Amino acid sequence: MVELDAAKRPVILPGRIGRINTTIRPVCLRRLTGTVGQPNKTGSRFDFLLDEDSTDQLRRDPTNTRFTIPEDEKRYRIPKVPADS
């Protein structure tokens, strides 16, 4: 599993399974897991498709005020997650 943390110099490629690092904000995204999606033009941010467990975790997180996830959505896509948070 790749850690989305540019300081550790991982090979971040679309399709890899990954975990969002522990310094990202908002805090509700920390340690969520899923699949790396497409990068932006500079490769500094990636779309990130959460797995089912992380989608449910984010949906129920009381600190999550930014992401509204419908109950019937199994996997939630977070756009533009920074690789160097």
PDB file of N, CA, C and O in Angstrom:
ATOM      1  N   MET A   1       0.847  -1.164   0.000  1.00  0.00           N
ATOM      2  CA  MET A   1       0.000   0.000   0.000  1.00  0.00           C
ATOM      3  C   MET A   1       0.896   1.232   0.000  1.00  0.00           C
ATOM      4  O   MET A   1       1.826   1.336   0.780  1.00  0.00           O
ATOM      5  N   VAL A   2       0.615   2.172  -0.889  1.00  0.00           N
ATOM      6  CA  VAL A   2       1.391   3.399  -0.986  1.00  0.00           C
ATOM      7  C   VAL A   2       0.790   4.451  -0.049  1.00  0.00           C
ATOM      8  O   VAL A   2      -0.413   4.586   0.071  1.00  0.00           O
ATOM      9  N   GLU A   3       1.674   5.154   0.652  1.00  0.00           N
ATOM     10  CA  GLU A   3       1.264   6.260   1.519  1.00  0.00           C
ATOM     11  C   GLU A   3       1.328   7.524   0.670  1.00  0.00           C
ATOM     12  O   GLU A   3       2.344   7.804   0.046  1.00  0.00           O
ATOM     13  N   LEU A   4       0.231   8.293   0.623  1.00  0.00           N
ATOM     14  CA  LEU A   4       0.236   9.528  -0.152  1.00  0.00           C
ATOM     15  C   LEU A   4       1.007  10.586   0.628  1.00  0.00           C
ATOM     16  O   LEU A   4       0.452  11.408   1.323  1.00  0.00           O
ATOM     17  N   ASP A   5       2.307  10.535   0.508  1.00  0.00           N
ATOM     18  CA  ASP A   5       3.199  11.419   1.227  1.00  0.00           C
ATOM     19  C   ASP A   5       4.446  11.612   0.373  1.00  0.00           C
ATOM     20  O   ASP A   5       5.307  10.739   0.308  1.00  0.00           O
ATOM     21  N   ALA A   6       4.537  12.756  -0.299  1.00  0.00           N
ATOM     22  CA  ALA A   6       5.632  13.002  -1.236  1.00  0.00           C
ATOM     23  C   ALA A   6       6.999  12.985  -0.558  1.00  0.00           C
ATOM     24  O   ALA A   6       7.997  12.636  -1.181  1.00  0.00           O
ATOM     25  N   ALA A   7       7.061  13.340   0.714  1.00  0.00           N
ATOM     26  CA  ALA A   7       8.339  13.360   1.421  1.00  0.00           C
ATOM     27  C   ALA A   7       8.964  11.970   1.504  1.00  0.00           C
ATOM     28  O   ALA A   7      10.181  11.828   1.545  1.00  0.00           O
ATOM     29  N   LYS A   8       8.136  10.940   1.500  1.00  0.00           N
ATOM     30  CA  LYS A   8       8.652   9.569   1.553  1.00  0.00           C
ATOM     31  C   LYS A   8       8.997   9.041   0.162  1.00  0.00           C
ATOM     32  O   LYS A   8       9.449   7.925   0.016  1.00  0.00           O
ATOM     33  N   ARG A   9       8.730   9.837  -0.852  1.00  0.00           N
ATOM     34  CA  ARG A   9       9.028   9.527  -2.254  1.00  0.00           C
ATOM     35  C   ARG A   9       8.427   8.210  -2.751  1.00  0.00           C
ATOM     36  O   ARG A   9       9.118   7.387  -3.350  1.00  0.00           O
ATOM     37  N   PRO A  10       7.146   8.006  -2.517  1.00  0.00           N
ATOM     38  CA  PRO A  10       6.542   6.784  -3.052  1.00  0.00           C
ATOM     39  C   PRO A  10       6.281   6.932  -4.544  1.00  0.00           C
ATOM     40  O   PRO A  10       6.262   8.036  -5.075  1.00  0.00           O
ATOM     41  N   VAL A  11       6.098   5.821  -5.200  1.00  0.00           N
ATOM     42  CA  VAL A  11       5.684   5.844  -6.599  1.00  0.00           C
ATOM     43  C   VAL A  11       4.159   5.871  -6.584  1.00  0.00           C
ATOM     44  O   VAL A  11       3.518   4.867  -6.282  1.00  0.00           O
ATOM     45  N   ILE A  12       3.613   7.040  -6.833  1.00  0.00           N
ATOM     46  CA  ILE A  12       2.165   7.215  -6.795  1.00  0.00           C
ATOM     47  C   ILE A  12       1.648   7.156  -8.224  1.00  0.00           C
ATOM     48  O   ILE A  12       1.923   8.043  -9.026  1.00  0.00           O
ATOM     49  N   LEU A  13       0.922   6.091  -8.527  1.00  0.00           N
ATOM     50  CA  LEU A  13       0.385   5.894  -9.865  1.00  0.00           C
ATOM     51  C   LEU A  13      -1.095   5.558  -9.780  1.00  0.00           C
ATOM     52  O   LEU A  13      -1.534   4.915  -8.824  1.00  0.00           O
ATOM     53  N   PRO A  14      -1.876   5.984 -10.780  1.00  0.00           N
ATOM     54  CA  PRO A  14      -3.289   5.617 -10.793  1.00  0.00           C
ATOM     55  C   PRO A  14      -3.458   4.096 -10.724  1.00  0.00           C
ATOM     56  O   PRO A  14      -2.697   3.343 -11.316  1.00  0.00           O
ATOM     57  N   GLY A  15      -4.431   3.665  -9.924  1.00  0.00           N
ATOM     58  CA  GLY A  15      -4.718   2.246  -9.781  1.00  0.00           C
ATOM     59  C   GLY A  15      -4.078   1.601  -8.570  1.00  0.00           C
ATOM     60  O   GLY A  15      -4.464   0.517  -8.161  1.00  0.00           O
ATOM     61  N   ARG A  16      -3.096   2.264  -7.979  1.00  0.00           N
ATOM     62  CA  ARG A  16      -2.457   1.709  -6.774  1.00  0.00           C
ATOM     63  C   ARG A  16      -3.358   1.888  -5.569  1.00  0.00           C
ATOM     64  O   ARG A  16      -4.071   2.871  -5.449  1.00  0.00           O
ATOM     65  N   ILE A  17      -3.280   0.942  -4.659  1.00  0.00           N
ATOM     66  CA  ILE A  17      -3.993   1.039  -3.393  1.00  0.00           C
ATOM     67  C   ILE A  17      -3.169   1.956  -2.494  1.00  0.00           C
ATOM     68  O   ILE A  17      -1.950   1.838  -2.445  1.00  0.00           O
ATOM     69  N   GLY A  18      -3.845   2.865  -1.799  1.00  0.00           N
ATOM     70  CA  GLY A  18      -3.106   3.816  -0.978  1.00  0.00           C
ATOM     71  C   GLY A  18      -3.822   4.191   0.302  1.00  0.00           C
ATOM     72  O   GLY A  18      -4.984   3.837   0.520  1.00  0.00           O
ATOM     73  N   ARG A  19      -3.102   4.935   1.129  1.00  0.00           N
ATOM     74  CA  ARG A  19      -3.637   5.467   2.379  1.00  0.00           C
ATOM     75  C   ARG A  19      -3.266   6.950   2.439  1.00  0.00           C
ATOM     76  O   ARG A  19      -2.120   7.312   2.176  1.00  0.00           O
ATOM     77  N   ILE A  20      -4.221   7.780   2.810  1.00  0.00           N
ATOM     78  CA  ILE A  20      -3.956   9.206   2.964  1.00  0.00           C
ATOM     79  C   ILE A  20      -3.147   9.393   4.247  1.00  0.00           C
ATOM     80  O   ILE A  20      -3.466   8.810   5.279  1.00  0.00           O
ATOM     81  N   ASN A  21      -2.112  10.237   4.191  1.00  0.00           N
ATOM     82  CA  ASN A  21      -1.212  10.365   5.342  1.00  0.00           C
ATOM     83  C   ASN A  21      -1.857  11.108   6.513  1.00  0.00           C
ATOM     84  O   ASN A  21      -2.979  11.590   6.433  1.00  0.00           O
ATOM     85  N   THR A  22      -1.121  11.192   7.593  1.00  0.00           N
ATOM     86  CA  THR A  22      -1.673  11.699   8.853  1.00  0.00           C
ATOM     87  C   THR A  22      -1.518  13.201   9.049  1.00  0.00           C
ATOM     88  O   THR A  22      -1.847  13.706  10.115  1.00  0.00           O
ATOM     89  N   THR A  23      -1.030  13.922   8.053  1.00  0.00           N
ATOM     90  CA  THR A  23      -0.880  15.370   8.206  1.00  0.00           C
ATOM     91  C   THR A  23      -1.871  16.163   7.370  1.00  0.00           C
ATOM     92  O   THR A  23      -1.891  17.381   7.434  1.00  0.00           O
ATOM     93  N   ILE A  24      -2.695  15.487   6.594  1.00  0.00           N
ATOM     94  CA  ILE A  24      -3.640  16.171   5.712  1.00  0.00           C
ATOM     95  C   ILE A  24      -4.728  16.867   6.532  1.00  0.00           C
ATOM     96  O   ILE A  24      -5.061  16.459   7.634  1.00  0.00           O
ATOM     97  N   ARG A  25      -5.259  17.911   5.968  1.00  0.00           N
ATOM     98  CA  ARG A  25      -6.436  18.580   6.513  1.00  0.00           C
ATOM     99  C   ARG A  25      -7.478  18.588   5.425  1.00  0.00           C
ATOM    100  O   ARG A  25      -7.132  18.767   4.273  1.00  0.00           O
ATOM    101  N   PRO A  26      -8.713  18.360   5.731  1.00  0.00           N
ATOM    102  CA  PRO A  26      -9.300  18.213   7.049  1.00  0.00           C
ATOM    103  C   PRO A  26      -8.930  16.878   7.702  1.00  0.00           C
ATOM    104  O   PRO A  26      -8.648  15.889   7.027  1.00  0.00           O
ATOM    105  N   VAL A  27      -8.950  16.881   9.010  1.00  0.00           N
ATOM    106  CA  VAL A  27      -8.541  15.732   9.816  1.00  0.00           C
ATOM    107  C   VAL A  27      -9.356  14.484   9.485  1.00  0.00           C
ATOM    108  O   VAL A  27      -8.840  13.365   9.564  1.00  0.00           O
ATOM    109  N   CYS A  28     -10.601  14.641   9.093  1.00  0.00           N
ATOM    110  CA  CYS A  28     -11.460  13.478   8.819  1.00  0.00           C
ATOM    111  C   CYS A  28     -10.936  12.603   7.684  1.00  0.00           C
ATOM    112  O   CYS A  28     -11.340  11.456   7.548  1.00  0.00           O
ATOM    113  N   LEU A  29     -10.004  13.109   6.867  1.00  0.00           N
ATOM    114  CA  LEU A  29      -9.450  12.323   5.757  1.00  0.00           C
ATOM    115  C   LEU A  29      -8.232  11.484   6.156  1.00  0.00           C
ATOM    116  O   LEU A  29      -7.817  10.600   5.404  1.00  0.00           O
ATOM    117  N   ARG A  30      -7.690  11.732   7.315  1.00  0.00           N
ATOM    118  CA  ARG A  30      -6.458  11.053   7.723  1.00  0.00           C
ATOM    119  C   ARG A  30      -6.660   9.541   7.859  1.00  0.00           C
ATOM    120  O   ARG A  30      -7.615   9.081   8.447  1.00  0.00           O
ATOM    121  N   ARG A  31      -5.714   8.800   7.291  1.00  0.00           N
ATOM    122  CA  ARG A  31      -5.634   7.332   7.363  1.00  0.00           C
ATOM    123  C   ARG A  31      -6.719   6.610   6.571  1.00  0.00           C
ATOM    124  O   ARG A  31      -6.855   5.395   6.674  1.00  0.00           O
ATOM    125  N   LEU A  32      -7.488   7.319   5.741  1.00  0.00           N
ATOM    126  CA  LEU A  32      -8.472   6.634   4.900  1.00  0.00           C
ATOM    127  C   LEU A  32      -7.746   5.904   3.783  1.00  0.00           C
ATOM    128  O   LEU A  32      -6.674   6.311   3.333  1.00  0.00           O
ATOM    129  N   THR A  33      -8.323   4.812   3.320  1.00  0.00           N
ATOM    130  CA  THR A  33      -7.693   3.984   2.290  1.00  0.00           C
ATOM    131  C   THR A  33      -8.578   3.899   1.053  1.00  0.00           C
ATOM    132  O   THR A  33      -9.792   4.071   1.124  1.00  0.00           O
ATOM    133  N   GLY A  34      -7.929   3.623  -0.069  1.00  0.00           N
ATOM    134  CA  GLY A  34      -8.664   3.501  -1.325  1.00  0.00           C
ATOM    135  C   GLY A  34      -7.710   3.331  -2.492  1.00  0.00           C
ATOM    136  O   GLY A  34      -6.572   2.908  -2.330  1.00  0.00           O
ATOM    137  N   THR A  35      -8.192   3.719  -3.661  1.00  0.00           N
ATOM    138  CA  THR A  35      -7.440   3.564  -4.900  1.00  0.00           C
ATOM    139  C   THR A  35      -7.068   4.930  -5.453  1.00  0.00           C
ATOM    140  O   THR A  35      -7.925   5.812  -5.566  1.00  0.00           O
ATOM    141  N   VAL A  36      -5.799   5.098  -5.803  1.00  0.00           N
ATOM    142  CA  VAL A  36      -5.314   6.340  -6.387  1.00  0.00           C
ATOM    143  C   VAL A  36      -5.914   6.500  -7.782  1.00  0.00           C
ATOM    144  O   VAL A  36      -5.909   5.568  -8.586  1.00  0.00           O
ATOM    145  N   GLY A  37      -6.445   7.696  -8.051  1.00  0.00           N
ATOM    146  CA  GLY A  37      -7.011   8.000  -9.361  1.00  0.00           C
ATOM    147  C   GLY A  37      -6.050   8.846 -10.179  1.00  0.00           C
ATOM    148  O   GLY A  37      -4.836   8.834  -9.964  1.00  0.00           O
ATOM    149  N   GLN A  38      -6.594   9.612 -11.086  1.00  0.00           N
ATOM    150  CA  GLN A  38      -5.790  10.414 -12.003  1.00  0.00           C
ATOM    151  C   GLN A  38      -5.150  11.608 -11.299  1.00  0.00           C
ATOM    152  O   GLN A  38      -5.765  12.233 -10.444  1.00  0.00           O
ATOM    153  N   PRO A  39      -3.910  11.936 -11.678  1.00  0.00           N
ATOM    154  CA  PRO A  39      -3.237  13.106 -11.103  1.00  0.00           C
ATOM    155  C   PRO A  39      -3.648  14.388 -11.823  1.00  0.00           C
ATOM    156  O   PRO A  39      -4.170  14.353 -12.937  1.00  0.00           O
ATOM    157  N   ASN A  40      -3.346  15.528 -11.187  1.00  0.00           N
ATOM    158  CA  ASN A  40      -3.482  16.791 -11.898  1.00  0.00           C
ATOM    159  C   ASN A  40      -2.276  16.937 -12.836  1.00  0.00           C
ATOM    160  O   ASN A  40      -1.445  16.037 -12.919  1.00  0.00           O
ATOM    161  N   LYS A  41      -2.166  18.058 -13.518  1.00  0.00           N
ATOM    162  CA  LYS A  41      -1.104  18.220 -14.512  1.00  0.00           C
ATOM    163  C   LYS A  41       0.302  18.165 -13.926  1.00  0.00           C
ATOM    164  O   LYS A  41       1.237  17.727 -14.576  1.00  0.00           O
ATOM    165  N   THR A  42       0.466  18.588 -12.685  1.00  0.00           N
ATOM    166  CA  THR A  42       1.806  18.600 -12.080  1.00  0.00           C
ATOM    167  C   THR A  42       2.110  17.333 -11.289  1.00  0.00           C
ATOM    168  O   THR A  42       3.234  17.141 -10.846  1.00  0.00           O
ATOM    169  N   GLY A  43       1.108  16.486 -11.077  1.00  0.00           N
ATOM    170  CA  GLY A  43       1.311  15.259 -10.313  1.00  0.00           C
ATOM    171  C   GLY A  43       1.373  15.483  -8.813  1.00  0.00           C
ATOM    172  O   GLY A  43       1.769  14.596  -8.067  1.00  0.00           O
ATOM    173  N   SER A  44       0.963  16.672  -8.372  1.00  0.00           N
ATOM    174  CA  SER A  44       1.021  16.976  -6.940  1.00  0.00           C
ATOM    175  C   SER A  44      -0.286  16.643  -6.214  1.00  0.00           C
ATOM    176  O   SER A  44      -0.317  16.595  -4.987  1.00  0.00           O
ATOM    177  N   ARG A  45      -1.345  16.409  -6.973  1.00  0.00           N
ATOM    178  CA  ARG A  45      -2.650  16.056  -6.401  1.00  0.00           C
ATOM    179  C   ARG A  45      -3.261  14.924  -7.213  1.00  0.00           C
ATOM    180  O   ARG A  45      -3.047  14.841  -8.422  1.00  0.00           O
ATOM    181  N   PHE A  46      -4.024  14.088  -6.524  1.00  0.00           N
ATOM    182  CA  PHE A  46      -4.635  12.928  -7.168  1.00  0.00           C
ATOM    183  C   PHE A  46      -6.089  12.808  -6.734  1.00  0.00           C
ATOM    184  O   PHE A  46      -6.430  13.109  -5.591  1.00  0.00           O
ATOM    185  N   ASP A  47      -6.936  12.337  -7.652  1.00  0.00           N
ATOM    186  CA  ASP A  47      -8.264  11.899  -7.228  1.00  0.00           C
ATOM    187  C   ASP A  47      -8.060  10.620  -6.431  1.00  0.00           C
ATOM    188  O   ASP A  47      -7.108   9.873  -6.665  1.00  0.00           O
ATOM    189  N   PHE A  48      -8.942  10.363  -5.475  1.00  0.00           N
ATOM    190  CA  PHE A  48      -8.768   9.211  -4.590  1.00  0.00           C
ATOM    191  C   PHE A  48     -10.130   8.581  -4.358  1.00  0.00           C
ATOM    192  O   PHE A  48     -11.048   9.230  -3.856  1.00  0.00           O
ATOM    193  N   LEU A  49     -10.288   7.317  -4.784  1.00  0.00           N
ATOM    194  CA  LEU A  49     -11.541   6.591  -4.630  1.00  0.00           C
ATOM    195  C   LEU A  49     -11.462   5.752  -3.359  1.00  0.00           C
ATOM    196  O   LEU A  49     -10.708   4.777  -3.287  1.00  0.00           O
ATOM    197  N   LEU A  50     -12.226   6.168  -2.346  1.00  0.00           N
ATOM    198  CA  LEU A  50     -12.187   5.456  -1.069  1.00  0.00           C
ATOM    199  C   LEU A  50     -12.739   4.047  -1.213  1.00  0.00           C
ATOM    200  O   LEU A  50     -13.654   3.812  -2.001  1.00  0.00           O
ATOM    201  N   ASP A  51     -12.205   3.118  -0.416  1.00  0.00           N
ATOM    202  CA  ASP A  51     -12.801   1.785  -0.362  1.00  0.00           C
ATOM    203  C   ASP A  51     -14.086   1.873   0.470  1.00  0.00           C
ATOM    204  O   ASP A  51     -14.410   2.931   1.024  1.00  0.00           O
ATOM    205  N   GLU A  52     -14.831   0.785   0.538  1.00  0.00           N
ATOM    206  CA  GLU A  52     -16.133   0.811   1.207  1.00  0.00           C
ATOM    207  C   GLU A  52     -16.021   1.145   2.691  1.00  0.00           C
ATOM    208  O   GLU A  52     -16.825   1.920   3.224  1.00  0.00           O
ATOM    209  N   ASP A  53     -15.045   0.572   3.377  1.00  0.00           N
ATOM    210  CA  ASP A  53     -14.891   0.843   4.814  1.00  0.00           C
ATOM    211  C   ASP A  53     -14.559   2.313   5.074  1.00  0.00           C
ATOM    212  O   ASP A  53     -15.113   2.935   5.980  1.00  0.00           O
ATOM    213  N   SER A  54     -13.651   2.869   4.283  1.00  0.00           N
ATOM    214  CA  SER A  54     -13.282   4.270   4.469  1.00  0.00           C
ATOM    215  C   SER A  54     -14.425   5.207   4.079  1.00  0.00           C
ATOM    216  O   SER A  54     -14.605   6.255   4.704  1.00  0.00           O
ATOM    217  N   THR A  55     -15.194   4.832   3.061  1.00  0.00           N
ATOM    218  CA  THR A  55     -16.370   5.630   2.693  1.00  0.00           C
ATOM    219  C   THR A  55     -17.337   5.690   3.858  1.00  0.00           C
ATOM    220  O   THR A  55     -17.831   6.765   4.229  1.00  0.00           O
ATOM    221  N   ASP A  56     -17.590   4.556   4.474  1.00  0.00           N
ATOM    222  CA  ASP A  56     -18.504   4.507   5.617  1.00  0.00           C
ATOM    223  C   ASP A  56     -17.926   5.289   6.805  1.00  0.00           C
ATOM    224  O   ASP A  56     -18.653   6.014   7.495  1.00  0.00           O
ATOM    225  N   GLN A  57     -16.633   5.160   7.025  1.00  0.00           N
ATOM    226  CA  GLN A  57     -15.984   5.880   8.120  1.00  0.00           C
ATOM    227  C   GLN A  57     -16.130   7.394   7.932  1.00  0.00           C
ATOM    228  O   GLN A  57     -16.468   8.115   8.877  1.00  0.00           O
ATOM    229  N   LEU A  58     -15.882   7.883   6.707  1.00  0.00           N
ATOM    230  CA  LEU A  58     -15.997   9.312   6.430  1.00  0.00           C
ATOM    231  C   LEU A  58     -17.448   9.771   6.552  1.00  0.00           C
ATOM    232  O   LEU A  58     -17.721  10.846   7.083  1.00  0.00           O
ATOM    233  N   ARG A  59     -18.375   8.964   6.071  1.00  0.00           N
ATOM    234  CA  ARG A  59     -19.796   9.294   6.146  1.00  0.00           C
ATOM    235  C   ARG A  59     -20.236   9.518   7.598  1.00  0.00           C
ATOM    236  O   ARG A  59     -21.027  10.398   7.896  1.00  0.00           O
ATOM    237  N   ARG A  60     -19.724   8.720   8.515  1.00  0.00           N
ATOM    238  CA  ARG A  60     -20.160   8.748   9.915  1.00  0.00           C
ATOM    239  C   ARG A  60     -19.270   9.592  10.836  1.00  0.00           C
ATOM    240  O   ARG A  60     -19.585   9.742  12.013  1.00  0.00           O
ATOM    241  N   ASP A  61     -18.184  10.135  10.308  1.00  0.00           N
ATOM    242  CA  ASP A  61     -17.254  10.924  11.117  1.00  0.00           C
ATOM    243  C   ASP A  61     -17.914  12.246  11.537  1.00  0.00           C
ATOM    244  O   ASP A  61     -18.272  13.061  10.692  1.00  0.00           O
ATOM    245  N   PRO A  62     -18.061  12.489  12.847  1.00  0.00           N
ATOM    246  CA  PRO A  62     -18.715  13.718  13.302  1.00  0.00           C
ATOM    247  C   PRO A  62     -17.915  14.980  12.991  1.00  0.00           C
ATOM    248  O   PRO A  62     -18.480  16.075  12.982  1.00  0.00           O
ATOM    249  N   THR A  63     -16.611  14.848  12.707  1.00  0.00           N
ATOM    250  CA  THR A  63     -15.812  16.027  12.353  1.00  0.00           C
ATOM    251  C   THR A  63     -15.913  16.367  10.869  1.00  0.00           C
ATOM    252  O   THR A  63     -15.416  17.404  10.441  1.00  0.00           O
ATOM    253  N   ASN A  64     -16.559  15.501  10.085  1.00  0.00           N
ATOM    254  CA  ASN A  64     -16.698  15.727   8.645  1.00  0.00           C
ATOM    255  C   ASN A  64     -17.841  16.704   8.389  1.00  0.00           C
ATOM    256  O   ASN A  64     -18.999  16.363   8.508  1.00  0.00           O
ATOM    257  N   THR A  65     -17.488  17.933   8.028  1.00  0.00           N
ATOM    258  CA  THR A  65     -18.497  18.932   7.682  1.00  0.00           C
ATOM    259  C   THR A  65     -18.410  19.311   6.209  1.00  0.00           C
ATOM    260  O   THR A  65     -19.188  20.128   5.739  1.00  0.00           O
ATOM    261  N   ARG A  66     -17.498  18.705   5.492  1.00  0.00           N
ATOM    262  CA  ARG A  66     -17.217  19.093   4.104  1.00  0.00           C
ATOM    263  C   ARG A  66     -17.763  18.120   3.061  1.00  0.00           C
ATOM    264  O   ARG A  66     -18.129  18.535   1.963  1.00  0.00           O
ATOM    265  N   PHE A  67     -17.809  16.848   3.379  1.00  0.00           N
ATOM    266  CA  PHE A  67     -18.172  15.824   2.398  1.00  0.00           C
ATOM    267  C   PHE A  67     -19.516  15.202   2.766  1.00  0.00           C
ATOM    268  O   PHE A  67     -19.659  14.633   3.835  1.00  0.00           O
ATOM    269  N   THR A  68     -20.475  15.328   1.855  1.00  0.00           N
ATOM    270  CA  THR A  68     -21.790  14.721   2.062  1.00  0.00           C
ATOM    271  C   THR A  68     -21.847  13.455   1.219  1.00  0.00           C
ATOM    272  O   THR A  68     -21.772  13.521  -0.010  1.00  0.00           O
ATOM    273  N   ILE A  69     -21.982  12.317   1.877  1.00  0.00           N
ATOM    274  CA  ILE A  69     -21.955  11.029   1.184  1.00  0.00           C
ATOM    275  C   ILE A  69     -23.307  10.361   1.346  1.00  0.00           C
ATOM    276  O   ILE A  69     -23.716  10.051   2.463  1.00  0.00           O
ATOM    277  N   PRO A  70     -24.027  10.122   0.244  1.00  0.00           N
ATOM    278  CA  PRO A  70     -25.324   9.442   0.329  1.00  0.00           C
ATOM    279  C   PRO A  70     -25.172   8.039   0.921  1.00  0.00           C
ATOM    280  O   PRO A  70     -24.144   7.384   0.741  1.00  0.00           O
ATOM    281  N   GLU A  71     -26.184   7.588   1.627  1.00  0.00           N
ATOM    282  CA  GLU A  71     -26.165   6.272   2.275  1.00  0.00           C
ATOM    283  C   GLU A  71     -25.966   5.130   1.281  1.00  0.00           C
ATOM    284  O   GLU A  71     -25.387   4.111   1.618  1.00  0.00           O
ATOM    285  N   ASP A  72     -26.451   5.292   0.045  1.00  0.00           N
ATOM    286  CA  ASP A  72     -26.348   4.208  -0.929  1.00  0.00           C
ATOM    287  C   ASP A  72     -25.041   4.227  -1.723  1.00  0.00           C
ATOM    288  O   ASP A  72     -24.806   3.361  -2.552  1.00  0.00           O
ATOM    289  N   GLU A  73     -24.170   5.190  -1.462  1.00  0.00           N
ATOM    290  CA  GLU A  73     -22.889   5.258  -2.172  1.00  0.00           C
ATOM    291  C   GLU A  73     -21.871   4.362  -1.477  1.00  0.00           C
ATOM    292  O   GLU A  73     -21.566   4.535  -0.307  1.00  0.00           O
ATOM    293  N   LYS A  74     -21.346   3.387  -2.217  1.00  0.00           N
ATOM    294  CA  LYS A  74     -20.426   2.404  -1.645  1.00  0.00           C
ATOM    295  C   LYS A  74     -18.991   2.921  -1.582  1.00  0.00           C
ATOM    296  O   LYS A  74     -18.283   2.663  -0.626  1.00  0.00           O
ATOM    297  N   ARG A  75     -18.566   3.617  -2.650  1.00  0.00           N
ATOM    298  CA  ARG A  75     -17.194   4.137  -2.721  1.00  0.00           C
ATOM    299  C   ARG A  75     -17.259   5.598  -3.131  1.00  0.00           C
ATOM    300  O   ARG A  75     -17.827   5.930  -4.160  1.00  0.00           O
ATOM    301  N   TYR A  76     -16.650   6.440  -2.320  1.00  0.00           N
ATOM    302  CA  TYR A  76     -16.713   7.888  -2.530  1.00  0.00           C
ATOM    303  C   TYR A  76     -15.400   8.386  -3.126  1.00  0.00           C
ATOM    304  O   TYR A  76     -14.320   8.007  -2.684  1.00  0.00           O
ATOM    305  N   ARG A  77     -15.502   9.265  -4.125  1.00  0.00           N
ATOM    306  CA  ARG A  77     -14.314   9.849  -4.763  1.00  0.00           C
ATOM    307  C   ARG A  77     -14.018  11.216  -4.179  1.00  0.00           C
ATOM    308  O   ARG A  77     -14.871  12.091  -4.166  1.00  0.00           O
ATOM    309  N   ILE A  78     -12.802  11.369  -3.674  1.00  0.00           N
ATOM    310  CA  ILE A  78     -12.341  12.655  -3.173  1.00  0.00           C
ATOM    311  C   ILE A  78     -11.437  13.251  -4.241  1.00  0.00           C
ATOM    312  O   ILE A  78     -10.415  12.654  -4.597  1.00  0.00           O
ATOM    313  N   PRO A  79     -11.788  14.424  -4.765  1.00  0.00           N
ATOM    314  CA  PRO A  79     -10.952  15.015  -5.802  1.00  0.00           C
ATOM    315  C   PRO A  79      -9.744  15.754  -5.216  1.00  0.00           C
ATOM    316  O   PRO A  79      -9.788  16.292  -4.110  1.00  0.00           O
ATOM    317  N   LYS A  80      -8.653  15.749  -5.957  1.00  0.00           N
ATOM    318  CA  LYS A  80      -7.487  16.576  -5.704  1.00  0.00           C
ATOM    319  C   LYS A  80      -6.888  16.437  -4.318  1.00  0.00           C
ATOM    320  O   LYS A  80      -6.600  17.416  -3.632  1.00  0.00           O
ATOM    321  N   VAL A  81      -6.639  15.206  -3.902  1.00  0.00           N
ATOM    322  CA  VAL A  81      -5.954  14.963  -2.627  1.00  0.00           C
ATOM    323  C   VAL A  81      -4.477  15.262  -2.836  1.00  0.00           C
ATOM    324  O   VAL A  81      -3.853  14.697  -3.735  1.00  0.00           O
ATOM    325  N   PRO A  82      -3.876  16.148  -2.025  1.00  0.00           N
ATOM    326  CA  PRO A  82      -2.456  16.451  -2.220  1.00  0.00           C
ATOM    327  C   PRO A  82      -1.571  15.263  -1.846  1.00  0.00           C
ATOM    328  O   PRO A  82      -1.844  14.570  -0.871  1.00  0.00           O
ATOM    329  N   ALA A  83      -0.539  15.072  -2.631  1.00  0.00           N
ATOM    330  CA  ALA A  83       0.394  13.978  -2.372  1.00  0.00           C
ATOM    331  C   ALA A  83       1.425  14.363  -1.329  1.00  0.00           C
ATOM    332  O   ALA A  83       2.136  13.515  -0.820  1.00  0.00           O
ATOM    333  N   ASP A  84       1.485  15.634  -0.986  1.00  0.00           N
ATOM    334  CA  ASP A  84       2.537  16.085  -0.068  1.00  0.00           C
ATOM    335  C   ASP A  84       1.989  16.799   1.154  1.00  0.00           C
ATOM    336  O   ASP A  84       2.591  17.713   1.668  1.00  0.00           O
ATOM    337  N   SER A  85       0.840  16.378   1.631  1.00  0.00           N
ATOM    338  CA  SER A  85       0.253  17.021   2.807  1.00  0.00           C
ATOM    339  C   SER A  85       1.034  16.689   4.055  1.00  0.00           C
ATOM    340  O   SER A  85       1.565  15.652   4.226  1.00  0.00           O
TER     341      SER A  85
END
